[in-house]
Short mmCIF file of C-alpha atoms in Angstrom, two decimals:
data_model
loop_
_atom_site.label_atom_id
_atom_site.label_comp_id
_atom_site.label_asym_id
_atom_site.label_seq_id
_atom_site.Cartn_x
_atom_site.Cartn_y
_atom_site.Cartn_z
CA UNK L 12 80.72 -190.25 -245.52
CA UNK L 13 84.00 -189.32 -247.18
CA UNK L 14 84.34 -190.37 -250.80
CA UNK L 15 87.78 -191.25 -252.08
CA UNK L 16 89.06 -189.90 -255.40
CA UNK L 17 88.36 -193.20 -257.15
CA UNK L 18 84.81 -193.29 -255.76
CA UNK L 19 84.12 -189.85 -257.18
CA UNK L 20 85.16 -191.23 -260.57
CA UNK L 21 82.47 -193.90 -260.09
CA UNK L 22 84.65 -196.90 -260.83
CA UNK L 23 82.77 -200.16 -260.34
CA UNK L 24 85.40 -201.73 -258.08
CA UNK L 25 85.63 -198.80 -255.64
CA UNK L 26 84.25 -198.94 -252.11
CA UNK L 27 84.07 -196.44 -249.26
CA UNK L 28 85.89 -196.80 -245.94
CA UNK L 29 82.50 -197.30 -244.22
CA UNK L 30 81.66 -200.23 -246.51
CA UNK L 31 85.16 -201.68 -246.05
CA UNK L 32 84.79 -201.66 -242.26
CA UNK L 33 81.41 -203.43 -242.58
CA UNK L 34 82.86 -205.99 -245.03
CA UNK L 35 85.80 -206.90 -242.78
CA UNK L 36 84.13 -206.83 -239.37
CA UNK L 37 84.03 -210.36 -237.99
CA UNK L 38 85.98 -211.94 -240.87
CA UNK L 39 89.48 -213.43 -241.13
CA UNK L 40 91.93 -211.59 -243.35
CA UNK L 41 95.63 -210.94 -243.90
CA UNK L 42 97.17 -207.50 -244.32
CA UNK L 43 100.29 -206.51 -246.30
CA UNK L 44 101.83 -203.08 -246.75
CA UNK L 45 103.90 -201.93 -249.71
CA UNK L 46 103.51 -200.86 -253.30
CA UNK L 47 103.46 -204.49 -254.52
CA UNK L 48 101.91 -207.41 -252.56
CA UNK L 49 104.81 -209.65 -253.63
CA UNK L 50 107.38 -207.15 -252.29
CA UNK L 51 105.71 -206.05 -249.09
CA UNK L 52 107.35 -203.90 -246.44
CA UNK L 53 105.61 -205.56 -243.51
CA UNK L 54 102.97 -208.19 -242.98
CA UNK L 55 100.41 -208.65 -240.25
CA UNK L 56 98.19 -211.71 -240.33
CA UNK L 57 95.02 -211.03 -238.39
CA UNK L 58 92.11 -213.12 -237.30
CA UNK L 59 90.03 -210.01 -237.13
CA UNK L 60 87.17 -209.89 -234.70
CA UNK L 61 86.43 -206.21 -235.29
CA UNK L 62 86.93 -203.63 -238.01
CA UNK L 63 85.46 -200.24 -237.36
CA UNK L 64 85.69 -196.65 -238.43
CA UNK L 65 85.98 -194.14 -235.61
CA UNK L 66 83.90 -190.99 -235.91
CA UNK L 67 84.87 -187.33 -236.17
CA UNK L 68 87.06 -185.39 -235.83
CA UNK L 69 89.73 -187.84 -237.03
CA UNK L 70 88.03 -190.81 -238.67
CA UNK L 71 90.36 -193.79 -238.49
CA UNK L 72 89.89 -197.33 -239.78
CA UNK L 73 90.83 -199.74 -236.97
CA UNK L 74 91.54 -203.41 -237.72
CA UNK L 75 91.76 -205.47 -234.55
CA UNK L 76 91.96 -209.11 -233.47
CA UNK L 77 90.51 -207.92 -230.12
CA UNK L 78 88.20 -210.13 -228.13
CA UNK L 79 85.49 -207.52 -227.59
CA UNK L 80 84.27 -204.25 -229.03
CA UNK L 81 85.70 -202.51 -225.97
CA UNK L 82 89.24 -203.75 -226.72
CA UNK L 83 88.88 -203.10 -230.47
CA UNK L 84 90.29 -199.61 -229.89
CA UNK L 85 93.65 -201.28 -229.32
CA UNK L 86 94.05 -201.99 -232.99
CA UNK L 87 96.84 -203.84 -234.74
CA UNK L 88 96.45 -201.69 -237.85
CA UNK L 89 95.04 -198.16 -237.98
CA UNK L 90 94.63 -196.06 -241.11
CA UNK L 91 93.68 -192.39 -240.90
CA UNK L 92 90.85 -191.79 -243.37
CA UNK L 93 92.41 -188.51 -244.54
CA UNK L 94 95.41 -190.43 -245.87
CA UNK L 95 93.25 -192.80 -247.98
CA UNK L 96 93.38 -191.99 -251.69
CA UNK L 97 91.29 -194.96 -252.86
CA UNK L 98 89.93 -198.35 -251.82
CA UNK L 99 89.53 -200.90 -254.58
CA UNK L 100 88.20 -204.45 -254.69
CA UNK L 101 90.55 -206.58 -256.76
CA UNK L 102 90.22 -210.15 -258.05
CA UNK L 103 90.37 -213.25 -255.83
CA UNK L 104 89.14 -211.55 -252.61
CA UNK L 105 91.91 -208.91 -252.56
CA UNK L 106 91.34 -205.30 -251.52
CA UNK L 107 93.87 -202.51 -252.12
CA UNK L 108 93.89 -199.37 -249.98
CA UNK L 109 96.03 -196.67 -251.58
CA UNK L 110 97.21 -194.11 -249.03
CA UNK L 111 99.40 -191.06 -249.38
CA UNK L 112 102.39 -193.01 -248.04
CA UNK L 113 101.89 -196.66 -249.00
CA UNK L 114 99.56 -199.25 -250.46
CA UNK L 115 97.91 -201.69 -248.08
CA UNK L 116 96.65 -205.01 -249.42
CA UNK L 117 94.01 -207.04 -247.62
CA UNK L 118 93.20 -210.64 -248.52
CA UNK L 119 89.93 -212.00 -247.19
CA UNK L 120 90.34 -215.62 -246.15
CA UNK L 121 87.61 -218.15 -246.77
#
């Protein structure tokens, strides 16, 4: 399992990409991209059926509203694990994924 820079610093609110995929799989959530969730570049609202992390050589986090595990490979959002700098749990069911090019915010819906 790859550890992000923040995980290596052992911050309490840090999670791994494997844990994130497990947390989101089968839940409803919204996704925003940008450096600030109030000034996002794009938005995708997903009723996610599957979140999974592909295996080597290029581990990629796939977020998909797909109807089956077979169609989950056709993801709406994909994030290459190598580009992830950190994954942090924030307050009020928010998660921030910091990548080398942008920040991605995920809000888990209840």
